[in-house]
Amino acid sequence: MTAGDPAPAVHADAPPPADPFVLARAWLPADDDPERPRVTLSTIGEDGYPDARTVLLSAFDESGFAFHTARASRKVAELAAVPRASIVVLWPDHGRQLLVRGDVVPDDEAAAAAAWAARPEYLRQLAWLNTEELAALPLAERVGRWAGFRAALDGPADSWVGYRLRPIELTFWAASARTASRRLQYLRAGAGWRCRPLPG
Ligand SMILES: Cc1cc2nc3c(=O)[nH]c(=O)nc-3n(C[C@H](O)[C@H](O)[C@H](O)COP(=O)(O)O)c2cc1C
């Protein structure tokens, strides 16, 4: 990676990789990296308006992009109604962006357990305590409940649920200091992918 082109593959004259996961793996941290990417997850609201929020990307591979959340959350109800979503990853220097759109399926139990084990203790406790009931309490009681929490954190919370976004599209956006930003859009085509450059 050079200072002028934060993501050379997107700007290169050479043919891009046929498999978008080659690029995704070059851009995203490995699954065992404790620093998880923060992604904007968009769903279709039950009222028909788009909905969005930040979640951690737990893991990804050719089967999809995994995220985890609370069973009682709004996104879970929305995904039950319309199992489609997108995620956007923005790199901190604003030089790169990745959009993934696709269908959402439940994550398998082994992957959900692995994501749970990789979460820091604070987030595991949060998964147990992050309820509407707690949110409605005054601050002193919320602090007391947090300090007094005693459940084991070694297994997934009852509320813990995982999903995998199976892409139909991956679009890689890259800035350039020397020319216009540019995108590479991969659309699923049968068993493979069709790739084309787009303006940034
Ligand atoms: C940096 C950051 C990371 C977050 N990670 C998650 C996450 O991995 N899973 C999750 O359910 N909520 C996460 N949240 C909270 C969500 O943004 C959101 O408030 C919550 O999931 C409820 O969303 P919903 O009502 O749209 O379902 C995170 C928030 C921030 C700011």
mmCIF file of C-alpha atoms and ligand atoms in Angstrom:
data_model
loop_
_atom_site.group_PDB
_atom_site.id
_atom_site.type_symbol
_atom_site.label_atom_id
_atom_site.label_comp_id
_atom_site.label_asym_id
_atom_site.label_seq_id
_atom_site.Cartn_x
_atom_site.Cartn_y
_atom_site.Cartn_z
ATOM 1 C CA MET A 1 0.000 0.000 0.000
ATOM 2 C CA THR A 2 1.417 3.425 -0.929
ATOM 3 C CA ALA A 3 0.577 6.847 0.503
ATOM 4 C CA GLY A 4 -0.987 7.894 -2.817
ATOM 5 C CA ASP A 5 -3.229 4.881 -3.346
ATOM 6 C CA PRO A 6 -4.584 3.352 -0.167
ATOM 7 C CA ALA A 7 -5.923 0.319 -1.979
ATOM 8 C CA PRO A 8 -3.863 -0.346 -5.123
ATOM 9 C CA ALA A 9 -5.907 -3.322 -6.386
ATOM 10 C CA VAL A 10 -8.914 -1.063 -7.005
ATOM 11 C CA HIS A 11 -6.848 1.338 -9.124
ATOM 12 C CA ALA A 12 -4.537 -1.151 -10.847
ATOM 13 C CA ASP A 13 -4.586 -1.748 -14.614
ATOM 14 C CA ALA A 14 -4.012 -5.454 -14.003
ATOM 15 C CA PRO A 15 -7.200 -7.532 -14.047
ATOM 16 C CA PRO A 16 -8.738 -7.637 -10.564
ATOM 17 C CA PRO A 17 -8.902 -10.966 -8.723
ATOM 18 C CA ALA A 18 -11.764 -13.136 -9.997
ATOM 19 C CA ASP A 19 -12.705 -13.893 -6.387
ATOM 20 C CA PRO A 20 -13.742 -10.833 -4.306
ATOM 21 C CA PHE A 21 -12.789 -12.657 -1.110
ATOM 22 C CA VAL A 22 -9.144 -12.337 -2.153
ATOM 23 C CA LEU A 23 -9.594 -8.566 -1.843
ATOM 24 C CA ALA A 24 -11.773 -8.826 1.264
ATOM 25 C CA ARG A 25 -9.087 -10.881 3.001
ATOM 26 C CA ALA A 26 -6.447 -8.306 2.068
ATOM 27 C CA TRP A 27 -8.568 -5.479 3.494
ATOM 28 C CA LEU A 28 -10.153 -6.944 6.624
ATOM 29 C CA PRO A 29 -8.389 -8.242 9.743
ATOM 30 C CA ALA A 30 -8.151 -11.998 10.311
ATOM 31 C CA ASP A 31 -10.921 -13.498 12.437
ATOM 32 C CA ASP A 32 -8.546 -14.043 15.371
ATOM 33 C CA ASP A 33 -7.577 -10.352 15.484
ATOM 34 C CA PRO A 34 -9.195 -9.038 18.690
ATOM 35 C CA GLU A 35 -9.708 -5.601 17.101
ATOM 36 C CA ARG A 36 -12.996 -6.230 15.287
ATOM 37 C CA PRO A 37 -14.139 -3.956 12.459
ATOM 38 C CA ARG A 38 -17.109 -1.727 13.267
ATOM 39 C CA VAL A 39 -19.596 -1.949 10.424
ATOM 40 C CA THR A 40 -22.850 -0.212 9.605
ATOM 41 C CA LEU A 41 -25.510 -2.901 9.319
ATOM 42 C CA SER A 42 -28.593 -1.853 7.385
ATOM 43 C CA THR A 43 -31.848 -3.748 7.428
ATOM 44 C CA ILE A 44 -35.350 -3.076 6.187
ATOM 45 C CA GLY A 45 -37.503 -1.673 8.972
ATOM 46 C CA GLU A 46 -40.870 -3.218 9.723
ATOM 47 C CA ASP A 47 -42.387 0.153 8.780
ATOM 48 C CA GLY A 48 -40.659 -0.030 5.356
ATOM 49 C CA TYR A 49 -38.046 2.627 6.141
ATOM 50 C CA PRO A 50 -34.362 1.639 6.076
ATOM 51 C CA ASP A 51 -32.842 0.937 9.491
ATOM 52 C CA ALA A 52 -29.162 0.956 10.444
ATOM 53 C CA ARG A 53 -26.809 0.619 13.354
ATOM 54 C CA THR A 54 -23.163 -0.180 14.098
ATOM 55 C CA VAL A 55 -22.176 -3.759 14.920
ATOM 56 C CA LEU A 56 -18.897 -5.622 15.199
ATOM 57 C CA LEU A 57 -17.966 -7.886 12.321
ATOM 58 C CA SER A 58 -17.355 -11.167 14.180
ATOM 59 C CA ALA A 59 -15.819 -13.163 11.323
ATOM 60 C CA PHE A 60 -16.053 -13.719 7.592
ATOM 61 C CA ASP A 61 -15.285 -16.291 4.943
ATOM 62 C CA GLU A 62 -16.758 -17.413 1.628
ATOM 63 C CA SER A 63 -19.951 -18.440 3.457
ATOM 64 C CA GLY A 64 -20.561 -14.849 4.515
ATOM 65 C CA PHE A 65 -20.002 -12.045 7.007
ATOM 66 C CA ALA A 66 -20.988 -12.888 10.593
ATOM 67 C CA PHE A 67 -22.372 -10.534 13.228
ATOM 68 C CA HIS A 68 -23.929 -11.169 16.625
ATOM 69 C CA THR A 69 -26.633 -9.456 18.547
ATOM 70 C CA ALA A 70 -29.414 -9.701 21.133
ATOM 71 C CA ARG A 71 -32.356 -11.934 20.300
ATOM 72 C CA ALA A 72 -34.810 -9.260 21.496
ATOM 73 C CA SER A 73 -33.356 -6.501 19.335
ATOM 74 C CA ARG A 74 -35.188 -4.688 16.567
ATOM 75 C CA LYS A 75 -32.813 -5.923 13.875
ATOM 76 C CA VAL A 76 -33.697 -9.536 14.759
ATOM 77 C CA ALA A 77 -37.407 -8.859 14.218
ATOM 78 C CA GLU A 78 -36.591 -7.038 10.977
ATOM 79 C CA LEU A 79 -34.439 -9.904 9.697
ATOM 80 C CA ALA A 80 -37.185 -12.394 10.559
ATOM 81 C CA ALA A 81 -39.535 -10.382 8.335
ATOM 82 C CA VAL A 82 -37.047 -9.655 5.513
ATOM 83 C CA PRO A 83 -33.791 -11.667 5.676
ATOM 84 C CA ARG A 84 -31.769 -9.203 3.602
ATOM 85 C CA ALA A 85 -29.179 -6.687 4.725
ATOM 86 C CA SER A 86 -26.098 -4.711 3.826
ATOM 87 C CA ILE A 87 -22.972 -3.821 5.717
ATOM 88 C CA VAL A 88 -20.609 -0.946 5.086
ATOM 89 C CA VAL A 89 -17.072 -0.958 6.446
ATOM 90 C CA LEU A 90 -15.263 2.388 6.521
ATOM 91 C CA TRP A 91 -11.530 2.431 7.174
ATOM 92 C CA PRO A 92 -10.369 5.002 9.730
ATOM 93 C CA ASP A 93 -8.301 6.992 7.243
ATOM 94 C CA HIS A 94 -11.396 7.242 4.975
ATOM 95 C CA GLY A 95 -9.323 5.862 2.114
ATOM 96 C CA ARG A 96 -11.342 2.682 1.740
ATOM 97 C CA GLN A 97 -14.923 1.503 2.006
ATOM 98 C CA LEU A 98 -16.446 -1.918 1.459
ATOM 99 C CA LEU A 99 -20.152 -2.488 0.799
ATOM 100 C CA VAL A 100 -21.623 -5.969 1.094
ATOM 101 C CA ARG A 101 -25.272 -6.698 0.207
ATOM 102 C CA GLY A 102 -26.997 -10.009 0.457
ATOM 103 C CA ASP A 103 -29.220 -12.540 2.147
ATOM 104 C CA VAL A 104 -29.039 -13.231 5.869
ATOM 105 C CA VAL A 105 -29.125 -16.696 7.425
ATOM 106 C CA PRO A 106 -28.673 -17.807 11.049
ATOM 107 C CA ASP A 107 -25.019 -18.420 11.924
ATOM 108 C CA ASP A 108 -24.166 -21.975 12.909
ATOM 109 C CA GLU A 109 -23.763 -22.744 16.617
ATOM 110 C CA ALA A 110 -20.030 -23.482 16.495
ATOM 111 C CA ALA A 111 -19.300 -20.130 14.836
ATOM 112 C CA ALA A 112 -21.560 -18.320 17.317
ATOM 113 C CA ALA A 113 -19.749 -19.991 20.240
ATOM 114 C CA ALA A 114 -16.369 -19.034 18.769
ATOM 115 C CA ALA A 115 -17.484 -15.406 18.401
ATOM 116 C CA TRP A 116 -18.711 -15.436 22.015
ATOM 117 C CA ALA A 117 -15.371 -16.792 23.267
ATOM 118 C CA ALA A 118 -13.515 -14.056 21.371
ATOM 119 C CA ARG A 119 -15.570 -11.190 22.853
ATOM 120 C CA PRO A 120 -13.922 -9.302 25.711
ATOM 121 C CA GLU A 121 -15.456 -9.762 29.169
ATOM 122 C CA TYR A 122 -17.201 -6.379 29.093
ATOM 123 C CA LEU A 123 -19.119 -7.301 25.924
ATOM 124 C CA ARG A 124 -20.042 -10.749 27.280
ATOM 125 C CA GLN A 125 -21.473 -9.153 30.420
ATOM 126 C CA LEU A 126 -23.250 -6.619 28.224
ATOM 127 C CA ALA A 127 -24.907 -9.457 26.287
ATOM 128 C CA TRP A 128 -26.397 -10.741 29.553
ATOM 129 C CA LEU A 129 -27.445 -7.408 31.023
ATOM 130 C CA ASN A 130 -28.403 -5.257 28.059
ATOM 131 C CA THR A 131 -32.180 -5.439 28.501
ATOM 132 C CA GLU A 132 -35.052 -2.983 28.208
ATOM 133 C CA GLU A 133 -35.659 -3.448 31.911
ATOM 134 C CA LEU A 134 -32.111 -2.353 32.805
ATOM 135 C CA ALA A 135 -32.211 0.581 30.375
ATOM 136 C CA ALA A 136 -35.314 1.938 32.131
ATOM 137 C CA LEU A 137 -33.649 2.034 35.583
ATOM 138 C CA PRO A 138 -31.989 5.098 37.131
ATOM 139 C CA LEU A 139 -28.205 5.316 36.761
ATOM 140 C CA ALA A 140 -27.381 4.243 40.338
ATOM 141 C CA GLU A 141 -29.387 1.038 39.908
ATOM 142 C CA ARG A 142 -27.824 0.311 36.521
ATOM 143 C CA VAL A 143 -24.374 0.734 38.069
ATOM 144 C CA GLY A 144 -25.374 -1.536 40.977
ATOM 145 C CA ARG A 145 -26.726 -4.273 38.700
ATOM 146 C CA TRP A 146 -23.550 -4.138 36.612
ATOM 147 C CA ALA A 147 -21.262 -4.370 39.649
ATOM 148 C CA GLY A 148 -23.352 -7.140 41.215
ATOM 149 C CA PHE A 149 -23.529 -9.320 38.092
ATOM 150 C CA ARG A 150 -22.404 -12.853 38.931
ATOM 151 C CA ALA A 151 -23.402 -15.173 36.029
ATOM 152 C CA ALA A 152 -20.739 -17.274 34.334
ATOM 153 C CA LEU A 153 -19.387 -15.697 31.163
ATOM 154 C CA ASP A 154 -17.857 -18.794 29.589
ATOM 155 C CA GLY A 155 -20.899 -19.846 27.527
ATOM 156 C CA PRO A 156 -23.047 -17.705 25.238
ATOM 157 C CA ALA A 157 -25.764 -15.631 26.911
ATOM 158 C CA ASP A 158 -29.349 -16.795 26.325
ATOM 159 C CA SER A 159 -29.853 -13.636 24.293
ATOM 160 C CA TRP A 160 -26.841 -14.227 22.001
ATOM 161 C CA VAL A 161 -27.778 -14.825 18.389
ATOM 162 C CA GLY A 162 -25.635 -14.824 15.250
ATOM 163 C CA TYR A 163 -26.274 -14.220 11.577
ATOM 164 C CA ARG A 164 -24.306 -14.554 8.387
ATOM 165 C CA LEU A 165 -24.720 -12.144 5.496
ATOM 166 C CA ARG A 166 -24.285 -14.134 2.287
ATOM 167 C CA PRO A 167 -23.197 -11.650 -0.356
ATOM 168 C CA ILE A 168 -24.780 -11.120 -3.710
ATOM 169 C CA GLU A 169 -22.578 -8.013 -4.108
ATOM 170 C CA LEU A 170 -19.250 -6.797 -2.756
ATOM 171 C CA THR A 171 -18.159 -3.309 -3.822
ATOM 172 C CA PHE A 172 -14.694 -2.056 -2.915
ATOM 173 C CA TRP A 173 -14.203 1.726 -2.931
ATOM 174 C CA ALA A 174 -10.769 3.294 -2.808
ATOM 175 C CA ALA A 175 -9.605 6.887 -2.710
ATOM 176 C CA SER A 176 -6.576 8.114 -4.610
ATOM 177 C CA ALA A 177 -4.419 11.155 -4.014
ATOM 178 C CA ARG A 178 -3.566 11.240 -7.745
ATOM 179 C CA THR A 179 -6.890 10.664 -9.451
ATOM 180 C CA ALA A 180 -10.587 10.126 -8.838
ATOM 181 C CA SER A 181 -11.777 7.539 -6.374
ATOM 182 C CA ARG A 182 -12.860 4.285 -7.998
ATOM 183 C CA ARG A 183 -14.888 1.205 -7.146
ATOM 184 C CA LEU A 184 -14.725 -2.444 -8.091
ATOM 185 C CA GLN A 185 -18.177 -3.969 -7.996
ATOM 186 C CA TYR A 186 -18.523 -7.752 -7.819
ATOM 187 C CA LEU A 187 -21.967 -9.188 -8.520
ATOM 188 C CA ARG A 188 -22.714 -12.845 -8.022
ATOM 189 C CA ALA A 189 -23.090 -14.602 -11.385
ATOM 190 C CA GLY A 190 -23.879 -18.299 -11.107
ATOM 191 C CA ALA A 191 -21.084 -20.015 -9.189
ATOM 192 C CA GLY A 192 -18.696 -17.101 -9.766
ATOM 193 C CA TRP A 193 -18.615 -13.315 -9.836
ATOM 194 C CA ARG A 194 -18.885 -10.596 -12.479
ATOM 195 C CA CYS A 195 -16.597 -7.635 -11.794
ATOM 196 C CA ARG A 196 -16.644 -4.138 -13.247
ATOM 197 C CA PRO A 197 -15.100 -0.788 -12.354
ATOM 198 C CA LEU A 198 -17.416 2.029 -11.309
ATOM 199 C CA PRO A 199 -16.829 5.724 -10.651
ATOM 200 C CA GLY A 200 -16.201 6.457 -6.982
HETATM 201 C C1 LIG B 1 -18.941 0.619 18.054
HETATM 202 C C2 LIG B 1 -20.250 -0.109 18.319
HETATM 203 C C3 LIG B 1 -20.268 -1.495 18.208
HETATM 204 C C4 LIG B 1 -21.476 -2.189 18.428
HETATM 205 N N1 LIG B 1 -21.479 -3.545 18.259
HETATM 206 C C5 LIG B 1 -22.639 -4.220 18.387
HETATM 207 C C6 LIG B 1 -22.694 -5.623 18.098
HETATM 208 O O1 LIG B 1 -21.711 -6.272 17.695
HETATM 209 N N2 LIG B 1 -23.890 -6.245 18.257
HETATM 210 C C7 LIG B 1 -25.013 -5.562 18.660
HETATM 211 O O2 LIG B 1 -26.057 -6.191 18.779
HETATM 212 N N3 LIG B 1 -24.991 -4.244 18.931
HETATM 213 C C8 LIG B 1 -23.834 -3.556 18.795
HETATM 214 N N4 LIG B 1 -23.814 -2.195 19.028
HETATM 215 C C9 LIG B 1 -25.076 -1.529 19.417
HETATM 216 C C10 LIG B 1 -25.932 -1.301 18.142
HETATM 217 O O3 LIG B 1 -25.401 -0.218 17.384
HETATM 218 C C11 LIG B 1 -27.417 -1.057 18.433
HETATM 219 O O4 LIG B 1 -27.584 0.069 19.270
HETATM 220 C C12 LIG B 1 -28.100 -2.244 19.091
HETATM 221 O O5 LIG B 1 -27.641 -3.472 18.529
HETATM 222 C C13 LIG B 1 -29.613 -2.155 18.913
HETATM 223 O O6 LIG B 1 -29.912 -2.087 17.530
HETATM 224 P P1 LIG B 1 -31.377 -2.355 16.911
HETATM 225 O O7 LIG B 1 -32.374 -1.788 17.892
HETATM 226 O O8 LIG B 1 -31.362 -1.624 15.608
HETATM 227 O O9 LIG B 1 -31.523 -3.839 16.753
HETATM 228 C C14 LIG B 1 -22.647 -1.479 18.802
HETATM 229 C C15 LIG B 1 -22.606 -0.082 18.895
HETATM 230 C C16 LIG B 1 -21.428 0.584 18.651
HETATM 231 C C17 LIG B 1 -21.422 2.100 18.735
#
